[in-house]
Amino acid sequence: MKVTVERAQLLKSLSHVHRVVERRNTIPILGNVLVRAETAKLSLKATDLDLEVTETLVAETGTGGSTTVPAHMFYDIVRKLPDGAQIVLEGDGDRSVLTIRAGRSRFTLQTLPENDFPDLAAGDMTHAFSLAAADLKRLIDRTQFAISTEETRYYLNGIYLHGAGSAKSATLRGVATDGHRLAQLDLALPKGAEGMPGVIIPRKTVGEVQRLIEDSEAEIGIELSQGKIRFTIGHVVLTSKLIDGTFPDYGRVIPQNNDKELVVDKKDFEAAVDRVSTISSERGRAVKLALSAGKLVLSVTNPDSGSATEELEVEYASDALDIGFNSRYLLDIAAQIEGEAAVLKLADPGSPTLVQDRDSKGALYVLMPMRV
Amino acid sequence: MTAGPSDGPLCFCRDCLDDLSFTAPRCSACGSPRLVRHRTLPALALAHIDCDAFYATVEKRDNPALADKPVIVGGGRRGVVLAACYTARTYGVHSAMPMFKALALCPFATVVPPDMAKYVRVGREVRTTMQALTPLVEPLSIDEAFLDLSGTRRVHGMIPAKVLAKFATDVERELGITVSVGLSCNKFLAKIASDLDKPRGFTALDQDEACIMLADKPVSFMFGVGPATQERLSERGFRTIGDLQRANEMEMMKQFPAEGRQLWRLARGIDDRRVIADRGAKTISSETTFESNIRDFATLERFLWRLSEKVSSRLKASELAGSTITLKLKTADFRQRTRSQSIPVSTQLAVKIFAMCREMLTKEIDGTAFRLMGIGVSALRAESQANVADMLDLRSAHAERAMDDLRKKFGSAAVIRGLAYEGPEKPRQQ
């Protein structure tokens, strides 16, 4: 194998794929990246057995071939080579080494046989559709924060992507929840996604896809089946296993009849919550919201340090109500609001509260209160 | 004229509290030989109080027939000695010793199964008595505590040493148990002092005496020096505390950046940790040693549930919730494994604690036989700050609260989870 490639291109591709490789690996081959030279192109592939990323870049191929080298070391070498360098990769099948040359630098890396490199064996995908990068990014950005980290309920460790809505206004919906808050975002159902199975995309995959979306103008190809999902983002193809579990019937926790409506200015509200929660030394202390006509009083009391109060002018016309929320969770949700105002629909201090964006459609959040 | 902190008697009788001359052999008033004598007695105000063979003493108090017999508190075939009375100790029995070994040394000892609830009750009574002396009482365990009596002289009308001597006789008379008192100028020395004259002892110790006494003790005598630190110290030639006393403070700090200064100071009997009253529990935990080793998941799971319920009920009783759950396992060959996990929202629910521990336990099942299992909940906070309910699973929380209510009304056996139910009394016919 002999191939010449531009340093900047190689570095960018490696930066995409090497992230998938876990720093600590008990299986040596999983620490490697697969390098394959074909006519006029070079492809790089890395996997952690749940997730596989392949990127193809333009290269000048002398002789084709493939091998695997330690991913992080390869990345570090390329990163340290001078900008603008032309890098020559040359494999020697007999000695199982890969030589990397650029200018006067020369590295020889030990390789492991390509045959040992695992293949995620995606199998047949049953559904294929495409989404605007900006839409997919929004779906991830708005729901990611609510993904549970608790391993006991592994089926909550991802975003549940599925078809929803009625036949007339069908949507592609992403939902994430950890039982204490829930985030849901609807996009128009793209062509090809009709009848797709509901899938749970693992957190790591979600994070990788989010990082790979650089150009929000682009279209992203999505293919999926019962067990796998594949994203095609420019020259990168990311294939991932899905979480094998049943996402709970989240619909029943979304309140339908909350009649007390509160409208707050997003920026003012977020800043006020942030300010009063300074008093809570530990994360997760309660912020009390005292509501009365046209007025919201936020307060935090910490027996160890003191208290904080802030008053906001709001749109509120229902009966007075006192309700408490975890300050961290309230901030997380306030941060999701894209428009100028947030609408909170409340029932009573013990029931879930619905939070929506007044100006932007498709997103909704549910937050469980705390007793204060 | 007010008395300065160093004015006051240098010698007094522990039984009648009469002041005596420094060289008196016995109390001139009551004839007691139990005197407290120290050159700087009025200046010492930091005490460590330790109940003597606490569990065993309580058992002897409640059953006078045991008074002159060797008594060991502990239990089960696999249990360990929790406490041995001083009679049993003369045979070489000591606490934390495996029961079979203790009984080999002292075959005619009376073994009493522990009654923790009773010890906790008596321990509380002792603590209440301590708290009447000073608000600065820092409990170390159920039967020992540090007391800072600085500045209490005018309140009590006597020097701290006398207050403590009176406390010891009061406890003996009213609660029927004996304590040993160590009086010094800091925690480290007070703790050493209380151990010098056990049982029923009273030792005053100042820094100069401590330096001499500590000099030929091994470095591991100081708290915070475990096998690893001991090893590192001995590599540099520090074997006894005397070696550390001779070292230079700066050199020590250079050689042991993390603890050098602290070691150097402790070696010289300097310790400026303050007595902190009631720091509250940091962890609530429970563990059990199995009658015989267990390797199978289903059996462990049943024990796990019981432990979860126990820890949960203690959390509920103290109105606490925690967000770090720890599972502890000890293998048949005494290797300890601890695994822990944190959750964003604190919990006090048995179902939740159980679910998390179960998850951790499944990963440890590999054919290993375990002899002990325990669970602990830490990162504690008040329950009122921890009750973001789980929207997806409101029912299991409701069910647990309902079970708690039933138990409160009809006793703990009123309702049992299927998991912990071991079938009707009689074995079922196949």
PDB file of N, CA, C and O in Angstrom, chain A residues 150-153 156 177 179-182 248 252-253 282-286 326 329 352 366 368-371, chain B residues 323 341-345 352 355-357 359 363 380-381 383-394:
ATOM      1  N   GLU A 150     -28.588   7.110  34.135  1.00  0.00           N
ATOM      2  CA  GLU A 150     -28.734   5.988  35.049  1.00  0.00           C
ATOM      3  C   GLU A 150     -28.717   4.667  34.302  1.00  0.00           C
ATOM      4  O   GLU A 150     -29.538   4.432  33.429  1.00  0.00           O
ATOM      5  N   GLU A 151     -27.787   3.806  34.688  1.00  0.00           N
ATOM      6  CA  GLU A 151     -27.675   2.555  33.958  1.00  0.00           C
ATOM      7  C   GLU A 151     -28.799   1.579  34.266  1.00  0.00           C
ATOM      8  O   GLU A 151     -29.058   0.671  33.485  1.00  0.00           O
ATOM      9  N   THR A 152     -29.437   1.768  35.414  1.00  0.00           N
ATOM     10  CA  THR A 152     -30.497   0.824  35.763  1.00  0.00           C
ATOM     11  C   THR A 152     -31.650   0.895  34.767  1.00  0.00           C
ATOM     12  O   THR A 152     -32.322  -0.088  34.543  1.00  0.00           O
ATOM     13  N   ARG A 153     -31.841   2.079  34.188  1.00  0.00           N
ATOM     14  CA  ARG A 153     -32.878   2.176  33.155  1.00  0.00           C
ATOM     15  C   ARG A 153     -32.190   2.523  31.849  1.00  0.00           C
ATOM     16  O   ARG A 153     -32.254   3.648  31.368  1.00  0.00           O
ATOM     17  N   LEU A 156     -33.404   4.478  28.852  1.00  0.00           N
ATOM     18  CA  LEU A 156     -33.548   5.945  28.853  1.00  0.00           C
ATOM     19  C   LEU A 156     -32.227   6.629  28.488  1.00  0.00           C
ATOM     20  O   LEU A 156     -32.147   7.845  28.457  1.00  0.00           O
ATOM     21  N   THR A 177     -35.796  11.533  28.259  1.00  0.00           N
ATOM     22  CA  THR A 177     -36.254  11.801  29.622  1.00  0.00           C
ATOM     23  C   THR A 177     -35.427  11.007  30.620  1.00  0.00           C
ATOM     24  O   THR A 177     -34.892   9.948  30.286  1.00  0.00           O
ATOM     25  N   GLY A 179     -36.907  10.786  33.745  1.00  0.00           N
ATOM     26  CA  GLY A 179     -37.919  10.568  34.778  1.00  0.00           C
ATOM     27  C   GLY A 179     -38.220  11.827  35.569  1.00  0.00           C
ATOM     28  O   GLY A 179     -39.253  11.939  36.196  1.00  0.00           O
ATOM     29  N   HIS A 180     -37.286  12.778  35.542  1.00  0.00           N
ATOM     30  CA  HIS A 180     -37.511  14.018  36.281  1.00  0.00           C
ATOM     31  C   HIS A 180     -37.836  15.177  35.346  1.00  0.00           C
ATOM     32  O   HIS A 180     -38.479  16.132  35.719  1.00  0.00           O
ATOM     33  N   ARG A 181     -37.318  15.072  34.138  1.00  0.00           N
ATOM     34  CA  ARG A 181     -37.696  16.049  33.108  1.00  0.00           C
ATOM     35  C   ARG A 181     -37.754  15.310  31.792  1.00  0.00           C
ATOM     36  O   ARG A 181     -37.187  14.222  31.649  1.00  0.00           O
ATOM     37  N   LEU A 182     -38.438  15.937  30.849  1.00  0.00           N
ATOM     38  CA  LEU A 182     -38.610  15.310  29.552  1.00  0.00           C
ATOM     39  C   LEU A 182     -38.515  16.388  28.488  1.00  0.00           C
ATOM     40  O   LEU A 182     -38.945  17.524  28.697  1.00  0.00           O
ATOM     41  N   PRO A 248     -40.382   3.964  27.494  1.00  0.00           N
ATOM     42  CA  PRO A 248     -41.672   3.985  28.196  1.00  0.00           C
ATOM     43  C   PRO A 248     -42.720   4.840  27.474  1.00  0.00           C
ATOM     44  O   PRO A 248     -42.392   5.674  26.650  1.00  0.00           O
ATOM     45  N   ARG A 252     -48.075   9.623  28.637  1.00  0.00           N
ATOM     46  CA  ARG A 252     -48.926   9.765  29.814  1.00  0.00           C
ATOM     47  C   ARG A 252     -48.350  10.731  30.856  1.00  0.00           C
ATOM     48  O   ARG A 252     -49.037  11.115  31.784  1.00  0.00           O
ATOM     49  N   VAL A 253     -47.069  11.101  30.724  1.00  0.00           N
ATOM     50  CA  VAL A 253     -46.543  12.072  31.700  1.00  0.00           C
ATOM     51  C   VAL A 253     -46.614  13.501  31.171  1.00  0.00           C
ATOM     52  O   VAL A 253     -46.316  14.449  31.890  1.00  0.00           O
ATOM     53  N   GLU A 282     -24.946  23.455  46.788  1.00  0.00           N
ATOM     54  CA  GLU A 282     -24.902  22.203  46.060  1.00  0.00           C
ATOM     55  C   GLU A 282     -25.890  22.275  44.913  1.00  0.00           C
ATOM     56  O   GLU A 282     -26.847  23.015  44.962  1.00  0.00           O
ATOM     57  N   ARG A 283     -25.605  21.472  43.895  1.00  0.00           N
ATOM     58  CA  ARG A 283     -26.524  21.494  42.772  1.00  0.00           C
ATOM     59  C   ARG A 283     -27.828  20.833  43.193  1.00  0.00           C
ATOM     60  O   ARG A 283     -27.867  20.006  44.084  1.00  0.00           O
ATOM     61  N   GLY A 284     -28.877  21.266  42.541  1.00  0.00           N
ATOM     62  CA  GLY A 284     -30.133  20.579  42.773  1.00  0.00           C
ATOM     63  C   GLY A 284     -30.953  21.073  43.939  1.00  0.00           C
ATOM     64  O   GLY A 284     -31.838  20.405  44.420  1.00  0.00           O
ATOM     65  N   ARG A 285     -30.631  22.252  44.457  1.00  0.00           N
ATOM     66  CA  ARG A 285     -31.492  22.792  45.487  1.00  0.00           C
ATOM     67  C   ARG A 285     -32.757  23.368  44.824  1.00  0.00           C
ATOM     68  O   ARG A 285     -32.750  23.690  43.649  1.00  0.00           O
ATOM     69  N   ALA A 286     -33.787  23.514  45.600  1.00  0.00           N
ATOM     70  CA  ALA A 286     -35.045  23.963  45.024  1.00  0.00           C
ATOM     71  C   ALA A 286     -35.100  25.480  44.858  1.00  0.00           C
ATOM     72  O   ALA A 286     -34.631  26.227  45.703  1.00  0.00           O
ATOM     73  N   ASN A 326     -36.173  21.977  40.912  1.00  0.00           N
ATOM     74  CA  ASN A 326     -34.731  21.824  41.005  1.00  0.00           C
ATOM     75  C   ASN A 326     -34.091  22.915  40.149  1.00  0.00           C
ATOM     76  O   ASN A 326     -34.403  23.046  38.965  1.00  0.00           O
ATOM     77  N   TYR A 329     -32.355  21.866  36.886  1.00  0.00           N
ATOM     78  CA  TYR A 329     -33.281  21.417  35.847  1.00  0.00           C
ATOM     79  C   TYR A 329     -34.014  22.597  35.207  1.00  0.00           C
ATOM     80  O   TYR A 329     -34.247  22.625  34.005  1.00  0.00           O
ATOM     81  N   PRO A 352     -46.599  17.509  37.230  1.00  0.00           N
ATOM     82  CA  PRO A 352     -45.652  17.965  36.221  1.00  0.00           C
ATOM     83  C   PRO A 352     -46.086  19.281  35.570  1.00  0.00           C
ATOM     84  O   PRO A 352     -47.268  19.532  35.395  1.00  0.00           O
ATOM     85  N   VAL A 366     -41.193  18.877  29.849  1.00  0.00           N
ATOM     86  CA  VAL A 366     -41.978  18.607  31.045  1.00  0.00           C
ATOM     87  C   VAL A 366     -41.012  18.567  32.220  1.00  0.00           C
ATOM     88  O   VAL A 366     -39.913  18.016  32.107  1.00  0.00           O
ATOM     89  N   MET A 368     -40.786  17.951  36.480  1.00  0.00           N
ATOM     90  CA  MET A 368     -41.438  17.511  37.715  1.00  0.00           C
ATOM     91  C   MET A 368     -41.064  18.487  38.834  1.00  0.00           C
ATOM     92  O   MET A 368     -39.892  18.807  38.992  1.00  0.00           O
ATOM     93  N   PRO A 369     -42.025  18.966  39.605  1.00  0.00           N
ATOM     94  CA  PRO A 369     -41.681  19.909  40.680  1.00  0.00           C
ATOM     95  C   PRO A 369     -41.075  19.221  41.905  1.00  0.00           C
ATOM     96  O   PRO A 369     -41.088  18.004  42.008  1.00  0.00           O
ATOM     97  N   MET A 370     -40.550  20.032  42.813  1.00  0.00           N
ATOM     98  CA  MET A 370     -40.050  19.550  44.100  1.00  0.00           C
ATOM     99  C   MET A 370     -40.938  20.139  45.170  1.00  0.00           C
ATOM    100  O   MET A 370     -41.448  21.238  45.012  1.00  0.00           O
ATOM    101  N   ARG A 371     -41.041  19.438  46.282  1.00  0.00           N
ATOM    102  CA  ARG A 371     -41.796  19.993  47.396  1.00  0.00           C
ATOM    103  C   ARG A 371     -40.944  21.093  48.043  1.00  0.00           C
ATOM    104  O   ARG A 371     -39.771  20.897  48.278  1.00  0.00           O
TER     105      ARG A 371
ATOM    106  N   SER B 323     -27.352  10.513  47.233  1.00  0.00           N
ATOM    107  CA  SER B 323     -27.255  10.345  45.788  1.00  0.00           C
ATOM    108  C   SER B 323     -26.081   9.466  45.362  1.00  0.00           C
ATOM    109  O   SER B 323     -25.851   9.301  44.182  1.00  0.00           O
ATOM    110  N   GLN B 341     -22.154   4.155  42.580  1.00  0.00           N
ATOM    111  CA  GLN B 341     -22.789   4.851  41.473  1.00  0.00           C
ATOM    112  C   GLN B 341     -23.504   6.075  42.025  1.00  0.00           C
ATOM    113  O   GLN B 341     -24.048   6.018  43.122  1.00  0.00           O
ATOM    114  N   SER B 342     -23.486   7.156  41.273  1.00  0.00           N
ATOM    115  CA  SER B 342     -24.195   8.341  41.716  1.00  0.00           C
ATOM    116  C   SER B 342     -25.366   8.627  40.798  1.00  0.00           C
ATOM    117  O   SER B 342     -25.320   8.340  39.617  1.00  0.00           O
ATOM    118  N   ILE B 343     -26.394   9.191  41.398  1.00  0.00           N
ATOM    119  CA  ILE B 343     -27.567   9.581  40.618  1.00  0.00           C
ATOM    120  C   ILE B 343     -27.765  11.079  40.773  1.00  0.00           C
ATOM    121  O   ILE B 343     -27.398  11.638  41.807  1.00  0.00           O
ATOM    122  N   PRO B 344     -28.333  11.727  39.769  1.00  0.00           N
ATOM    123  CA  PRO B 344     -28.495  13.175  39.870  1.00  0.00           C
ATOM    124  C   PRO B 344     -29.490  13.604  40.950  1.00  0.00           C
ATOM    125  O   PRO B 344     -29.351  14.683  41.514  1.00  0.00           O
ATOM    126  N   VAL B 345     -30.475  12.781  41.220  1.00  0.00           N
ATOM    127  CA  VAL B 345     -31.482  13.160  42.217  1.00  0.00           C
ATOM    128  C   VAL B 345     -31.389  12.198  43.399  1.00  0.00           C
ATOM    129  O   VAL B 345     -31.433  10.988  43.216  1.00  0.00           O
ATOM    130  N   LYS B 352     -35.356   2.011  44.694  1.00  0.00           N
ATOM    131  CA  LYS B 352     -34.320   2.668  43.894  1.00  0.00           C
ATOM    132  C   LYS B 352     -32.930   2.185  44.321  1.00  0.00           C
ATOM    133  O   LYS B 352     -32.093   1.847  43.492  1.00  0.00           O
ATOM    134  N   ALA B 355     -32.532  -1.282  43.078  1.00  0.00           N
ATOM    135  CA  ALA B 355     -32.324  -1.381  41.624  1.00  0.00           C
ATOM    136  C   ALA B 355     -30.874  -1.052  41.261  1.00  0.00           C
ATOM    137  O   ALA B 355     -30.251  -1.727  40.445  1.00  0.00           O
ATOM    138  N   MET B 356     -30.334  -0.012  41.885  1.00  0.00           N
ATOM    139  CA  MET B 356     -28.963   0.380  41.561  1.00  0.00           C
ATOM    140  C   MET B 356     -27.955  -0.651  42.048  1.00  0.00           C
ATOM    141  O   MET B 356     -27.002  -0.978  41.347  1.00  0.00           O
ATOM    142  N   CYS B 357     -28.164  -1.164  43.260  1.00  0.00           N
ATOM    143  CA  CYS B 357     -27.234  -2.159  43.784  1.00  0.00           C
ATOM    144  C   CYS B 357     -27.318  -3.451  42.984  1.00  0.00           C
ATOM    145  O   CYS B 357     -26.319  -4.114  42.742  1.00  0.00           O
ATOM    146  N   GLU B 359     -28.023  -3.777  39.879  1.00  0.00           N
ATOM    147  CA  GLU B 359     -27.271  -3.536  38.641  1.00  0.00           C
ATOM    148  C   GLU B 359     -25.770  -3.765  38.875  1.00  0.00           C
ATOM    149  O   GLU B 359     -25.090  -4.421  38.096  1.00  0.00           O
ATOM    150  N   LYS B 363     -22.897  -7.426  37.812  1.00  0.00           N
ATOM    151  CA  LYS B 363     -21.572  -7.403  37.183  1.00  0.00           C
ATOM    152  C   LYS B 363     -20.521  -8.137  38.017  1.00  0.00           C
ATOM    153  O   LYS B 363     -19.430  -8.406  37.542  1.00  0.00           O
ATOM    154  N   LEU B 380     -25.343  12.651  51.459  1.00  0.00           N
ATOM    155  CA  LEU B 380     -26.667  12.811  52.072  1.00  0.00           C
ATOM    156  C   LEU B 380     -27.105  14.263  52.108  1.00  0.00           C
ATOM    157  O   LEU B 380     -26.288  15.171  52.194  1.00  0.00           O
ATOM    158  N   ARG B 381     -28.373  14.451  52.031  1.00  0.00           N
ATOM    159  CA  ARG B 381     -28.955  15.775  52.222  1.00  0.00           C
ATOM    160  C   ARG B 381     -30.367  15.602  52.774  1.00  0.00           C
ATOM    161  O   ARG B 381     -30.878  14.484  52.821  1.00  0.00           O
ATOM    162  N   GLU B 383     -34.163  15.314  53.213  1.00  0.00           N
ATOM    163  CA  GLU B 383     -35.125  14.703  52.312  1.00  0.00           C
ATOM    164  C   GLU B 383     -35.901  15.757  51.527  1.00  0.00           C
ATOM    165  O   GLU B 383     -36.183  15.592  50.351  1.00  0.00           O
ATOM    166  N   SER B 384     -36.198  16.887  52.198  1.00  0.00           N
ATOM    167  CA  SER B 384     -37.016  17.896  51.548  1.00  0.00           C
ATOM    168  C   SER B 384     -36.310  18.471  50.321  1.00  0.00           C
ATOM    169  O   SER B 384     -36.931  19.066  49.454  1.00  0.00           O
ATOM    170  N   GLN B 385     -34.978  18.273  50.251  1.00  0.00           N
ATOM    171  CA  GLN B 385     -34.245  18.794  49.101  1.00  0.00           C
ATOM    172  C   GLN B 385     -34.054  17.716  48.043  1.00  0.00           C
ATOM    173  O   GLN B 385     -33.232  17.835  47.165  1.00  0.00           O
ATOM    174  N   ALA B 386     -34.762  16.628  48.185  1.00  0.00           N
ATOM    175  CA  ALA B 386     -34.449  15.498  47.322  1.00  0.00           C
ATOM    176  C   ALA B 386     -35.656  14.851  46.688  1.00  0.00           C
ATOM    177  O   ALA B 386     -35.593  13.762  46.199  1.00  0.00           O
ATOM    178  N   ASN B 387     -36.775  15.557  46.726  1.00  0.00           N
ATOM    179  CA  ASN B 387     -37.952  14.815  46.304  1.00  0.00           C
ATOM    180  C   ASN B 387     -38.510  15.215  44.954  1.00  0.00           C
ATOM    181  O   ASN B 387     -39.669  15.516  44.814  1.00  0.00           O
ATOM    182  N   VAL B 388     -37.650  15.219  43.941  1.00  0.00           N
ATOM    183  CA  VAL B 388     -38.184  15.345  42.603  1.00  0.00           C
ATOM    184  C   VAL B 388     -38.683  13.948  42.255  1.00  0.00           C
ATOM    185  O   VAL B 388     -37.900  13.029  42.111  1.00  0.00           O
ATOM    186  N   ALA B 389     -39.971  13.812  42.183  1.00  0.00           N
ATOM    187  CA  ALA B 389     -40.535  12.495  41.934  1.00  0.00           C
ATOM    188  C   ALA B 389     -40.197  12.041  40.523  1.00  0.00           C
ATOM    189  O   ALA B 389     -39.881  12.844  39.656  1.00  0.00           O
ATOM    190  N   ASP B 390     -40.241  10.736  40.339  1.00  0.00           N
ATOM    191  CA  ASP B 390     -39.969  10.168  39.036  1.00  0.00           C
ATOM    192  C   ASP B 390     -41.287  10.019  38.281  1.00  0.00           C
ATOM    193  O   ASP B 390     -42.136   9.219  38.634  1.00  0.00           O
ATOM    194  N   MET B 391     -41.430  10.840  37.236  1.00  0.00           N
ATOM    195  CA  MET B 391     -42.707  10.862  36.507  1.00  0.00           C
ATOM    196  C   MET B 391     -43.034   9.509  35.899  1.00  0.00           C
ATOM    197  O   MET B 391     -44.188   9.144  35.757  1.00  0.00           O
ATOM    198  N   LEU B 392     -41.961   8.791  35.485  1.00  0.00           N
ATOM    199  CA  LEU B 392     -42.190   7.540  34.771  1.00  0.00           C
ATOM    200  C   LEU B 392     -42.548   6.415  35.713  1.00  0.00           C
ATOM    201  O   LEU B 392     -43.008   5.370  35.308  1.00  0.00           O
ATOM    202  N   ASP B 393     -42.272   6.623  36.989  1.00  0.00           N
ATOM    203  CA  ASP B 393     -42.494   5.535  37.916  1.00  0.00           C
ATOM    204  C   ASP B 393     -43.024   6.064  39.244  1.00  0.00           C
ATOM    205  O   ASP B 393     -42.428   5.884  40.285  1.00  0.00           O
ATOM    206  N   LEU B 394     -44.140   6.734  39.182  1.00  0.00           N
ATOM    207  CA  LEU B 394     -44.742   7.259  40.404  1.00  0.00           C
ATOM    208  C   LEU B 394     -45.274   6.128  41.260  1.00  0.00           C
ATOM    209  O   LEU B 394     -45.299   6.203  42.475  1.00  0.00           O
TER     210      LEU B 394
END
